[in-house]
PDB file of C-alpha atoms in Angstrom:
ATOM      1  CA  UNK X   1      -6.223  -1.814   6.410  1.00 75.00           C
ATOM      2  CA  UNK X   2      -3.488  -0.334   8.927  1.00 46.00           C
ATOM      3  CA  UNK X   3      -1.783   2.596   9.906  1.00 40.00           C
ATOM      4  CA  UNK X   4       1.444   3.174   8.729  1.00 31.00           C
ATOM      5  CA  UNK X   5       4.629   1.263  10.188  1.00 33.00           C
ATOM      6  CA  UNK X   6       7.569   2.512  11.303  1.00 31.00           C
ATOM      7  CA  UNK X   7       9.531   0.003   9.581  1.00 35.00           C
ATOM      8  CA  UNK X   8       7.273   0.972   6.504  1.00 41.00           C
ATOM      9  CA  UNK X   9       7.414   4.098   6.912  1.00 39.00           C
ATOM     10  CA  UNK X  10      11.410   3.982   7.466  1.00 34.00           C
ATOM     11  CA  UNK X  11      11.433   1.739   4.133  1.00 38.00           C
ATOM     12  CA  UNK X  12       9.724   4.730   2.151  1.00 38.00           C
ATOM     13  CA  UNK X  13      11.917   7.219   2.905  1.00 34.00           C
ATOM     14  CA  UNK X  14      14.823   5.353   1.889  1.00 33.00           C
ATOM     15  CA  UNK X  15      12.771   4.637  -1.360  1.00 36.00           C
ATOM     16  CA  UNK X  16      11.721   8.357  -1.412  1.00 33.00           C
ATOM     17  CA  UNK X  17       8.097   7.920  -1.924  1.00 34.00           C
ATOM     18  CA  UNK X  18       7.578  10.454   0.989  1.00 30.00           C
ATOM     19  CA  UNK X  19       4.335   8.918   2.063  1.00 31.00           C
ATOM     20  CA  UNK X  20       4.276   5.562   4.725  1.00 32.00           C
ATOM     21  CA  UNK X  21       2.100   2.459   3.470  1.00 33.00           C
ATOM     22  CA  UNK X  22      -1.187   2.297   4.434  1.00 34.00           C
ATOM     23  CA  UNK X  23      -3.141  -0.605   5.410  1.00 39.00           C
ATOM     24  CA  UNK X  24      -2.939  -4.359   4.311  1.00 37.00           C
ATOM     25  CA  UNK X  25      -1.916  -6.841   6.699  1.00 35.00           C
ATOM     26  CA  UNK X  26       0.421  -8.245   9.662  1.00 32.00           C
ATOM     27  CA  UNK X  27       2.797  -5.946  11.278  1.00 30.00           C
ATOM     28  CA  UNK X  28       6.415  -7.643  10.154  1.00 29.00           C
ATOM     29  CA  UNK X  29       7.966  -4.120   9.546  1.00 30.00           C
ATOM     30  CA  UNK X  30       9.474  -3.610   6.362  1.00 33.00           C
ATOM     31  CA  UNK X  31       9.215  -6.226   3.446  1.00 34.00           C
ATOM     32  CA  UNK X  32      12.640  -7.865   2.815  1.00 31.00           C
ATOM     33  CA  UNK X  33      14.238  -8.339  -0.954  1.00 32.00           C
ATOM     34  CA  UNK X  34      13.040 -10.469  -3.105  1.00 35.00           C
ATOM     35  CA  UNK X  35       9.866 -12.711  -3.371  1.00 37.00           C
ATOM     36  CA  UNK X  36       7.796 -14.242  -0.888  1.00 37.00           C
ATOM     37  CA  UNK X  37       5.281 -17.034  -0.748  1.00 36.00           C
ATOM     38  CA  UNK X  38       6.318 -20.980  -1.408  1.00 34.00           C
ATOM     39  CA  UNK X  39       7.716 -21.164  -5.288  1.00 34.00           C
ATOM     40  CA  UNK X  40       5.837 -23.753  -7.297  1.00 34.00           C
ATOM     41  CA  UNK X  41       7.336 -27.315  -6.271  1.00 35.00           C
ATOM     42  CA  UNK X  42       9.353 -28.945  -9.251  1.00 38.00           C
ATOM     43  CA  UNK X  43       7.242 -31.747  -9.469  1.00 39.00           C
ATOM     44  CA  UNK X  44       8.214 -35.215 -11.178  1.00 37.00           C
ATOM     45  CA  UNK X  45       5.041 -35.583 -12.990  1.00 37.00           C
ATOM     46  CA  UNK X  46       3.518 -33.494 -16.004  1.00 40.00           C
ATOM     47  CA  UNK X  47       0.946 -32.068 -13.751  1.00 40.00           C
ATOM     48  CA  UNK X  48       3.819 -30.325 -11.391  1.00 41.00           C
ATOM     49  CA  UNK X  49       5.778 -29.268 -13.529  1.00 41.00           C
ATOM     50  CA  UNK X  50       2.988 -27.425 -15.429  1.00 43.00           C
ATOM     51  CA  UNK X  51       1.479 -25.704 -11.996  1.00 44.00           C
ATOM     52  CA  UNK X  52       5.353 -24.940 -11.390  1.00 42.00           C
ATOM     53  CA  UNK X  53       5.624 -23.402 -14.834  1.00 42.00           C
ATOM     54  CA  UNK X  54       1.689 -21.143 -14.130  1.00 43.00           C
ATOM     55  CA  UNK X  55       3.018 -19.886 -10.635  1.00 47.00           C
ATOM     56  CA  UNK X  56       6.363 -18.777 -12.778  1.00 53.00           C
ATOM     57  CA  UNK X  57       4.251 -16.975 -15.457  1.00 64.00           C
ATOM     58  CA  UNK X  58       2.685 -14.611 -12.574  1.00 85.00           C
ATOM     59  CA  UNK X  59       5.116 -11.356 -12.548  1.00 95.00           C
ATOM     60  CA  UNK X  60       4.818  -7.907 -11.946  1.00 98.00           C
ATOM     61  CA  UNK X  61       3.688  -6.694 -15.732  1.00 97.00           C
ATOM     62  CA  UNK X  62       0.704  -4.291 -15.714  1.00 98.00           C
ATOM     63  CA  UNK X  63       1.118  -3.936 -11.249  1.00 98.00           C
ATOM     64  CA  UNK X  64       1.717  -0.224 -10.482  1.00 98.00           C
ATOM     65  CA  UNK X  65       2.800   1.666  -6.953  1.00 98.00           C
ATOM     66  CA  UNK X  66       1.125   4.264  -5.625  1.00 98.00           C
ATOM     67  CA  UNK X  67       2.064   6.636  -3.108  1.00 95.00           C
ATOM     68  CA  UNK X  68       0.605   4.790  -0.450  1.00 94.00           C
ATOM     69  CA  UNK X  69      -0.036   1.529  -1.843  1.00 98.00           C
ATOM     70  CA  UNK X  70       0.025  -0.759  -4.651  1.00 98.00           C
ATOM     71  CA  UNK X  71      -2.749  -1.627  -7.927  1.00 98.00           C
ATOM     72  CA  UNK X  72      -2.751  -2.520 -11.431  1.00 98.00           C
ATOM     73  CA  UNK X  73      -4.024  -1.760 -14.429  1.00 98.00           C
ATOM     74  CA  UNK X  74      -7.108  -3.527 -15.108  1.00 98.00           C
ATOM     75  CA  UNK X  75      -9.605  -4.367 -18.016  1.00 98.00           C
ATOM     76  CA  UNK X  76     -12.536  -5.853 -18.667  1.00 98.00           C
ATOM     77  CA  UNK X  77     -13.175  -8.340 -20.921  1.00 98.00           C
ATOM     78  CA  UNK X  78     -14.831  -6.107 -23.401  1.00 97.00           C
ATOM     79  CA  UNK X  79     -12.405  -2.971 -22.633  1.00 98.00           C
ATOM     80  CA  UNK X  80     -11.019  -2.254 -26.232  1.00 98.00           C
ATOM     81  CA  UNK X  81      -7.781  -0.747 -26.886  1.00 98.00           C
ATOM     82  CA  UNK X  82      -9.068   3.071 -27.577  1.00 98.00           C
ATOM     83  CA  UNK X  83     -11.060   3.502 -24.472  1.00 98.00           C
ATOM     84  CA  UNK X  84      -9.289   4.935 -21.120  1.00 98.00           C
ATOM     85  CA  UNK X  85      -7.329   2.127 -19.115  1.00 98.00           C
ATOM     86  CA  UNK X  86      -8.582   1.820 -15.867  1.00 98.00           C
ATOM     87  CA  UNK X  87      -6.241   1.273 -12.191  1.00 98.00           C
ATOM     88  CA  UNK X  88      -7.394  -0.763  -9.647  1.00 98.00           C
ATOM     89  CA  UNK X  89      -6.467  -0.303  -5.739  1.00 98.00           C
ATOM     90  CA  UNK X  90      -8.286  -0.296  -2.723  1.00 98.00           C
ATOM     91  CA  UNK X  91     -11.058   2.545  -1.661  1.00 98.00           C
ATOM     92  CA  UNK X  92      -9.065   3.082   1.252  1.00 98.00           C
ATOM     93  CA  UNK X  93      -5.916   4.037  -0.430  1.00 98.00           C
ATOM     94  CA  UNK X  94      -8.177   6.885  -1.711  1.00 98.00           C
ATOM     95  CA  UNK X  95      -5.700   9.994  -1.886  1.00 97.00           C
ATOM     96  CA  UNK X  96      -9.137  11.471  -0.570  1.00 94.00           C
ATOM     97  CA  UNK X  97      -9.119   9.468   2.855  1.00 95.00           C
ATOM     98  CA  UNK X  98     -10.966   6.472   3.596  1.00 97.00           C
ATOM     99  CA  UNK X  99     -14.574   6.885   2.520  1.00 97.00           C
ATOM    100  CA  UNK X 100     -16.645   6.883   5.453  1.00 97.00           C
ATOM    101  CA  UNK X 101     -19.446   3.436   5.782  1.00 97.00           C
ATOM    102  CA  UNK X 102     -21.938   4.380   3.244  1.00 97.00           C
ATOM    103  CA  UNK X 103     -20.041   6.397   0.871  1.00 98.00           C
ATOM    104  CA  UNK X 104     -19.022   6.325  -2.753  1.00 98.00           C
ATOM    105  CA  UNK X 105     -16.599   8.331  -4.280  1.00 98.00           C
ATOM    106  CA  UNK X 106     -17.921   8.389  -8.111  1.00 98.00           C
ATOM    107  CA  UNK X 107     -16.226  10.601 -11.233  1.00 97.00           C
ATOM    108  CA  UNK X 108     -14.453  12.542  -8.982  1.00 98.00           C
ATOM    109  CA  UNK X 109     -11.685  14.686 -10.473  1.00 98.00           C
ATOM    110  CA  UNK X 110      -7.931  13.471 -10.219  1.00 98.00           C
ATOM    111  CA  UNK X 111      -4.633  13.563 -11.207  1.00 98.00           C
ATOM    112  CA  UNK X 112      -2.773  11.098  -9.139  1.00 98.00           C
ATOM    113  CA  UNK X 113       0.237   9.369 -10.623  1.00 98.00           C
ATOM    114  CA  UNK X 114       1.242   5.612 -10.514  1.00 98.00           C
ATOM    115  CA  UNK X 115       4.695   4.325 -11.567  1.00 98.00           C
ATOM    116  CA  UNK X 116       4.100   1.273 -13.734  1.00 98.00           C
ATOM    117  CA  UNK X 117       5.860  -1.854 -13.870  1.00 98.00           C
ATOM    118  CA  UNK X 118       7.293  -4.181 -15.971  1.00 98.00           C
ATOM    119  CA  UNK X 119       7.887  -8.355 -15.880  1.00 97.00           C
ATOM    120  CA  UNK X 120      11.047  -7.504 -13.864  1.00 96.00           C
ATOM    121  CA  UNK X 121       9.204  -5.306 -11.517  1.00 97.00           C
ATOM    122  CA  UNK X 122      11.420  -2.195 -12.577  1.00 97.00           C
ATOM    123  CA  UNK X 123       9.607   1.522 -12.834  1.00 97.00           C
ATOM    124  CA  UNK X 124       8.835   1.854 -16.822  1.00 98.00           C
ATOM    125  CA  UNK X 125       6.865   4.934 -16.533  1.00 97.00           C
ATOM    126  CA  UNK X 126       4.664   7.489 -15.129  1.00 98.00           C
ATOM    127  CA  UNK X 127       0.509   6.781 -15.771  1.00 98.00           C
ATOM    128  CA  UNK X 128      -1.810   9.306 -14.744  1.00 98.00           C
ATOM    129  CA  UNK X 129      -5.607   9.661 -13.689  1.00 98.00           C
ATOM    130  CA  UNK X 130      -7.940  12.012 -15.054  1.00 98.00           C
ATOM    131  CA  UNK X 131     -10.284  10.780 -12.367  1.00 98.00           C
ATOM    132  CA  UNK X 132     -11.457   8.526  -9.707  1.00 98.00           C
ATOM    133  CA  UNK X 133     -14.028   6.619 -11.603  1.00 98.00           C
ATOM    134  CA  UNK X 134     -15.542   4.571  -8.734  1.00 98.00           C
ATOM    135  CA  UNK X 135     -14.021   4.318  -4.533  1.00 98.00           C
ATOM    136  CA  UNK X 136     -15.800   3.101  -1.560  1.00 98.00           C
ATOM    137  CA  UNK X 137     -15.436   1.098   1.668  1.00 98.00           C
ATOM    138  CA  UNK X 138     -18.928  -0.178   1.628  1.00 98.00           C
ATOM    139  CA  UNK X 139     -19.322  -4.014   1.176  1.00 98.00           C
ATOM    140  CA  UNK X 140     -15.976  -3.835  -0.320  1.00 98.00           C
ATOM    141  CA  UNK X 141     -13.089  -1.866  -0.653  1.00 98.00           C
ATOM    142  CA  UNK X 142     -12.383  -0.873  -4.197  1.00 98.00           C
ATOM    143  CA  UNK X 143     -10.738   2.150  -6.013  1.00 98.00           C
ATOM    144  CA  UNK X 144     -11.082   2.224  -9.828  1.00 98.00           C
ATOM    145  CA  UNK X 145      -9.425   5.306 -11.511  1.00 98.00           C
ATOM    146  CA  UNK X 146      -9.493   6.266 -15.001  1.00 98.00           C
ATOM    147  CA  UNK X 147      -6.463   7.183 -16.891  1.00 98.00           C
ATOM    148  CA  UNK X 148      -5.555  10.133 -19.256  1.00 98.00           C
ATOM    149  CA  UNK X 149      -4.308   7.178 -21.586  1.00 98.00           C
ATOM    150  CA  UNK X 150      -5.657   4.229 -23.478  1.00 98.00           C
ATOM    151  CA  UNK X 151      -4.658   0.803 -23.092  1.00 98.00           C
ATOM    152  CA  UNK X 152      -2.806   1.194 -26.999  1.00 98.00           C
ATOM    153  CA  UNK X 153      -0.990   4.007 -25.885  1.00 98.00           C
ATOM    154  CA  UNK X 154       0.488   2.071 -22.958  1.00 98.00           C
ATOM    155  CA  UNK X 155       1.426  -1.032 -24.960  1.00 98.00           C
ATOM    156  CA  UNK X 156       2.804   1.132 -27.637  1.00 98.00           C
ATOM    157  CA  UNK X 157       4.977   3.191 -25.236  1.00 98.00           C
ATOM    158  CA  UNK X 158       5.667   0.425 -22.659  1.00 98.00           C
ATOM    159  CA  UNK X 159       4.813  -3.116 -24.062  1.00 97.00           C
ATOM    160  CA  UNK X 160       2.535  -3.840 -21.180  1.00 98.00           C
ATOM    161  CA  UNK X 161      -0.718  -5.221 -21.107  1.00 97.00           C
ATOM    162  CA  UNK X 162      -3.547  -4.617 -18.762  1.00 98.00           C
ATOM    163  CA  UNK X 163      -4.563  -7.480 -16.806  1.00 98.00           C
ATOM    164  CA  UNK X 164      -7.799  -8.745 -17.484  1.00 98.00           C
ATOM    165  CA  UNK X 165     -10.386  -8.700 -14.438  1.00 98.00           C
ATOM    166  CA  UNK X 166     -12.067 -12.404 -14.371  1.00 98.00           C
ATOM    167  CA  UNK X 167     -15.694 -12.442 -13.982  1.00 98.00           C
ATOM    168  CA  UNK X 168     -16.253 -15.339 -12.199  1.00 98.00           C
ATOM    169  CA  UNK X 169     -16.736 -15.890  -8.775  1.00 98.00           C
ATOM    170  CA  UNK X 170     -13.376 -17.500  -7.097  1.00 98.00           C
ATOM    171  CA  UNK X 171     -13.112 -21.095  -6.052  1.00 98.00           C
ATOM    172  CA  UNK X 172     -11.636 -21.793  -2.631  1.00 98.00           C
ATOM    173  CA  UNK X 173      -8.254 -24.278  -3.480  1.00 98.00           C
ATOM    174  CA  UNK X 174      -7.253 -22.008  -6.354  1.00 98.00           C
ATOM    175  CA  UNK X 175      -3.419 -21.180  -6.453  1.00 98.00           C
ATOM    176  CA  UNK X 176      -3.181 -17.286  -6.380  1.00 98.00           C
ATOM    177  CA  UNK X 177      -0.466 -14.683  -6.196  1.00 98.00           C
ATOM    178  CA  UNK X 178      -0.937 -11.689  -4.457  1.00 98.00           C
ATOM    179  CA  UNK X 179       1.872  -8.904  -6.499  1.00 98.00           C
ATOM    180  CA  UNK X 180       2.681  -5.667  -4.876  1.00 98.00           C
ATOM    181  CA  UNK X 181       3.722  -2.781  -6.841  1.00 97.00           C
ATOM    182  CA  UNK X 182       4.951  -0.877  -3.825  1.00 98.00           C
ATOM    183  CA  UNK X 183       7.168  -3.747  -2.746  1.00 97.00           C
ATOM    184  CA  UNK X 184       7.905  -5.205  -5.602  1.00 97.00           C
ATOM    185  CA  UNK X 185       7.060  -8.224  -4.058  1.00 97.00           C
ATOM    186  CA  UNK X 186       4.792 -11.581  -4.689  1.00 97.00           C
ATOM    187  CA  UNK X 187       2.818 -13.533  -2.011  1.00 98.00           C
ATOM    188  CA  UNK X 188       2.016 -17.396  -3.770  1.00 97.00           C
ATOM    189  CA  UNK X 189      -1.160 -19.361  -1.302  1.00 98.00           C
ATOM    190  CA  UNK X 190      -4.025 -20.167  -2.262  1.00 98.00           C
ATOM    191  CA  UNK X 191      -7.903 -19.165  -1.986  1.00 98.00           C
ATOM    192  CA  UNK X 192      -8.562 -20.838   1.923  1.00 98.00           C
ATOM    193  CA  UNK X 193     -12.293 -19.680   1.490  1.00 98.00           C
ATOM    194  CA  UNK X 194     -14.767 -17.019   1.717  1.00 98.00           C
ATOM    195  CA  UNK X 195     -16.488 -14.950   4.412  1.00 98.00           C
ATOM    196  CA  UNK X 196     -19.564 -13.891   4.443  1.00 98.00           C
ATOM    197  CA  UNK X 197     -18.756 -10.708   6.524  1.00 98.00           C
ATOM    198  CA  UNK X 198     -15.933  -9.606   7.272  1.00 98.00           C
ATOM    199  CA  UNK X 199     -15.619  -6.480   9.932  1.00 98.00           C
ATOM    200  CA  UNK X 200     -12.624  -4.060  10.820  1.00 98.00           C
ATOM    201  CA  UNK X 201     -13.567  -1.275  12.891  1.00 97.00           C
ATOM    202  CA  UNK X 202     -16.708   1.049  10.823  1.00 97.00           C
ATOM    203  CA  UNK X 203     -16.492  -0.766   8.009  1.00 98.00           C
ATOM    204  CA  UNK X 204     -17.975  -4.394   6.937  1.00 98.00           C
ATOM    205  CA  UNK X 205     -17.035  -6.463   3.496  1.00 98.00           C
ATOM    206  CA  UNK X 206     -19.144  -8.992   1.806  1.00 98.00           C
ATOM    207  CA  UNK X 207     -18.239 -12.609   0.729  1.00 98.00           C
ATOM    208  CA  UNK X 208     -14.672 -11.782   1.393  1.00 98.00           C
ATOM    209  CA  UNK X 209     -11.232 -13.974   0.017  1.00 98.00           C
ATOM    210  CA  UNK X 210      -9.572 -15.471   3.186  1.00 98.00           C
ATOM    211  CA  UNK X 211      -5.957 -16.682   1.909  1.00 98.00           C
ATOM    212  CA  UNK X 212      -3.933 -19.538   2.989  1.00 98.00           C
ATOM    213  CA  UNK X 213      -1.515 -18.805   5.986  1.00 98.00           C
ATOM    214  CA  UNK X 214       1.565 -18.530   3.130  1.00 98.00           C
ATOM    215  CA  UNK X 215       0.318 -15.227   2.222  1.00 98.00           C
ATOM    216  CA  UNK X 216       1.406 -12.820   5.165  1.00 97.00           C
ATOM    217  CA  UNK X 217       1.492  -9.341   2.903  1.00 97.00           C
ATOM    218  CA  UNK X 218       2.202  -6.359   4.622  1.00 96.00           C
ATOM    219  CA  UNK X 219       1.534  -2.914   4.697  1.00 94.00           C
ATOM    220  CA  UNK X 220       1.821  -1.375   0.941  1.00 96.00           C
ATOM    221  CA  UNK X 221       0.752  -4.424  -0.548  1.00 98.00           C
ATOM    222  CA  UNK X 222      -3.441  -3.082   0.000  1.00 98.00           C
ATOM    223  CA  UNK X 223      -4.650  -2.640  -3.370  1.00 98.00           C
ATOM    224  CA  UNK X 224      -2.441  -5.335  -5.070  1.00 98.00           C
ATOM    225  CA  UNK X 225      -4.238  -7.735  -7.934  1.00 98.00           C
ATOM    226  CA  UNK X 226      -4.972 -11.257  -6.448  1.00 98.00           C
ATOM    227  CA  UNK X 227      -3.984 -13.171  -9.416  1.00 98.00           C
ATOM    228  CA  UNK X 228      -5.342 -16.589 -10.319  1.00 98.00           C
ATOM    229  CA  UNK X 229      -2.297 -18.305 -11.008  1.00 97.00           C
ATOM    230  CA  UNK X 230      -3.609 -20.883 -13.843  1.00 96.00           C
ATOM    231  CA  UNK X 231      -5.666 -18.180 -15.774  1.00 96.00           C
ATOM    232  CA  UNK X 232      -3.835 -15.183 -15.250  1.00 97.00           C
ATOM    233  CA  UNK X 233      -6.699 -12.847 -14.597  1.00 98.00           C
ATOM    234  CA  UNK X 234      -7.300 -10.710 -11.237  1.00 98.00           C
ATOM    235  CA  UNK X 235     -10.107 -12.366  -8.922  1.00 98.00           C
ATOM    236  CA  UNK X 236      -9.693 -10.027  -6.020  1.00 98.00           C
ATOM    237  CA  UNK X 237      -7.599  -6.758  -4.628  1.00 98.00           C
ATOM    238  CA  UNK X 238      -5.772  -7.704  -1.219  1.00 98.00           C
ATOM    239  CA  UNK X 239      -6.581  -5.311   1.462  1.00 98.00           C
ATOM    240  CA  UNK X 240      -6.302  -6.370   5.110  1.00 98.00           C
ATOM    241  CA  UNK X 241      -5.593  -8.924   7.636  1.00 98.00           C
ATOM    242  CA  UNK X 242      -5.727  -9.340  11.746  1.00 98.00           C
ATOM    243  CA  UNK X 243      -2.382  -8.376  13.075  1.00 96.00           C
ATOM    244  CA  UNK X 244      -2.783  -8.933  16.898  1.00 95.00           C
ATOM    245  CA  UNK X 245      -5.884 -11.247  17.468  1.00 97.00           C
ATOM    246  CA  UNK X 246      -7.846  -8.144  18.739  1.00 97.00           C
ATOM    247  CA  UNK X 247     -11.878  -8.656  17.520  1.00 97.00           C
ATOM    248  CA  UNK X 248     -13.062  -6.564  14.623  1.00 98.00           C
ATOM    249  CA  UNK X 249     -11.407  -3.530  15.471  1.00 97.00           C
ATOM    250  CA  UNK X 250      -8.994  -1.370  13.358  1.00 96.00           C
ATOM    251  CA  UNK X 251      -6.347  -3.450  11.635  1.00 95.00           C
ATOM    252  CA  UNK X 252      -7.731  -6.413  13.034  1.00 97.00           C
ATOM    253  CA  UNK X 253     -11.043  -7.626  11.201  1.00 98.00           C
ATOM    254  CA  UNK X 254     -12.935 -10.527  12.418  1.00 98.00           C
ATOM    255  CA  UNK X 255     -15.245 -12.603  10.575  1.00 98.00           C
ATOM    256  CA  UNK X 256     -18.932 -12.745  10.913  1.00 98.00           C
ATOM    257  CA  UNK X 257     -21.115 -15.968   9.633  1.00 98.00           C
ATOM    258  CA  UNK X 258     -24.565 -15.873   8.794  1.00 97.00           C
ATOM    259  CA  UNK X 259     -25.789 -16.511  11.945  1.00 97.00           C
ATOM    260  CA  UNK X 260     -23.633 -13.362  13.612  1.00 97.00           C
ATOM    261  CA  UNK X 261     -20.733 -15.725  15.107  1.00 98.00           C
ATOM    262  CA  UNK X 262     -17.621 -13.742  15.510  1.00 98.00           C
ATOM    263  CA  UNK X 263     -13.839 -15.998  14.548  1.00 98.00           C
ATOM    264  CA  UNK X 264     -10.852 -14.378  14.945  1.00 98.00           C
ATOM    265  CA  UNK X 265      -7.755 -15.479  13.029  1.00 98.00           C
ATOM    266  CA  UNK X 266      -4.658 -13.608  13.935  1.00 98.00           C
ATOM    267  CA  UNK X 267      -2.016 -13.689  11.295  1.00 97.00           C
ATOM    268  CA  UNK X 268      -4.419 -14.308   8.500  1.00 98.00           C
ATOM    269  CA  UNK X 269      -5.200 -11.878   5.501  1.00 98.00           C
ATOM    270  CA  UNK X 270      -8.052 -11.260   3.261  1.00 98.00           C
ATOM    271  CA  UNK X 271      -8.673  -9.991   0.211  1.00 98.00           C
ATOM    272  CA  UNK X 272     -12.029  -8.501  -1.752  1.00 98.00           C
ATOM    273  CA  UNK X 273     -13.374  -9.922  -4.856  1.00 98.00           C
ATOM    274  CA  UNK X 274     -13.550  -8.326  -7.862  1.00 98.00           C
ATOM    275  CA  UNK X 275     -15.547 -10.308 -10.242  1.00 98.00           C
ATOM    276  CA  UNK X 276     -18.781  -8.005 -10.323  1.00 97.00           C
ATOM    277  CA  UNK X 277     -16.479  -5.106 -11.322  1.00 98.00           C
ATOM    278  CA  UNK X 278     -16.843  -5.420 -15.206  1.00 98.00           C
ATOM    279  CA  UNK X 279     -20.719  -5.605 -14.962  1.00 98.00           C
ATOM    280  CA  UNK X 280     -20.886  -1.511 -13.951  1.00 98.00           C
ATOM    281  CA  UNK X 281     -18.926  -0.804 -16.597  1.00 98.00           C
ATOM    282  CA  UNK X 282     -20.161  -0.177 -19.466  1.00 97.00           C
ATOM    283  CA  UNK X 283     -18.951   1.046 -23.299  1.00 96.00           C
ATOM    284  CA  UNK X 284     -15.929   3.284 -23.692  1.00 97.00           C
ATOM    285  CA  UNK X 285     -15.211   1.775 -20.121  1.00 97.00           C
ATOM    286  CA  UNK X 286     -17.590   4.359 -18.387  1.00 97.00           C
ATOM    287  CA  UNK X 287     -19.158   3.485 -14.668  1.00 98.00           C
ATOM    288  CA  UNK X 288     -22.659   2.892 -15.406  1.00 97.00           C
ATOM    289  CA  UNK X 289     -24.093   1.681 -11.605  1.00 97.00           C
ATOM    290  CA  UNK X 290     -27.450   1.201 -12.997  1.00 97.00           C
ATOM    291  CA  UNK X 291     -25.842  -1.409 -15.781  1.00 97.00           C
ATOM    292  CA  UNK X 292     -27.967  -4.785 -15.334  1.00 95.00           C
ATOM    293  CA  UNK X 293     -25.901  -6.969 -13.415  1.00 96.00           C
ATOM    294  CA  UNK X 294     -23.939  -4.482 -11.112  1.00 98.00           C
ATOM    295  CA  UNK X 295     -24.547  -4.835  -7.464  1.00 97.00           C
ATOM    296  CA  UNK X 296     -21.586  -2.105  -6.434  1.00 98.00           C
ATOM    297  CA  UNK X 297     -23.350   0.194  -3.926  1.00 98.00           C
ATOM    298  CA  UNK X 298     -24.019   3.413  -5.440  1.00 97.00           C
ATOM    299  CA  UNK X 299     -23.742   7.183  -4.755  1.00 94.00           C
TER     300      UNK X 299
END
């Protein structure tokens, strides 16, 4: 998480967004145009060529821009075309403000709007929420909005399909892409590992994803889907990074292991796993926190 950057605020004013990006990573100011991160190498073997093709397949289709963050239209493996669509972002991106430690926002009315992007990053339409289906910054940092449109309506009108939430725990070493709808920019790196507890200010998150150093995400990338390059599925949601090398403070999360040992990694960024979300969503894309296998915090 992070407070608005001066550079980011200036860029937002130019874009006419009106609100500065809230959170997510290192203090590099406004993002330059184009795509960040190392592109897939043009290999001299079939395996390398295949990896390059897979990396290029990750684009902006299905991502969204919020007033202050990024997000994506997502579905579970059991979501149906006629279900109201869902948008995934961070809990700290909620228009209601940061949820307090232990707090859960559940089925709260919302009319928030989202700009839907196509594969090239162009805005093709506006989606609108009917409610905040779920949001929290406890154990994880997620928000899920239910929309007034169904998946079928979005696909029919805009030709864009939702991104699928993976139901498997991410794997260290996996090639990933962080796709920011806010900045229309991608970041390519790998899953470096997992953090037992990631502590930032008053909040603590469990089993967080640590990126390799190539993913230098910035303010406004919060809520971006973290996509497995090989499967195209969402395995996490981008949310923070250690800016200044401080220990466990706002904008400077620290890693805490099972023995309580603290590690600070300045310039390294993190995401929250999303594989457990699907277990909490039942028929009709309705959140049911009492479903078997659902471990998300309850109100």
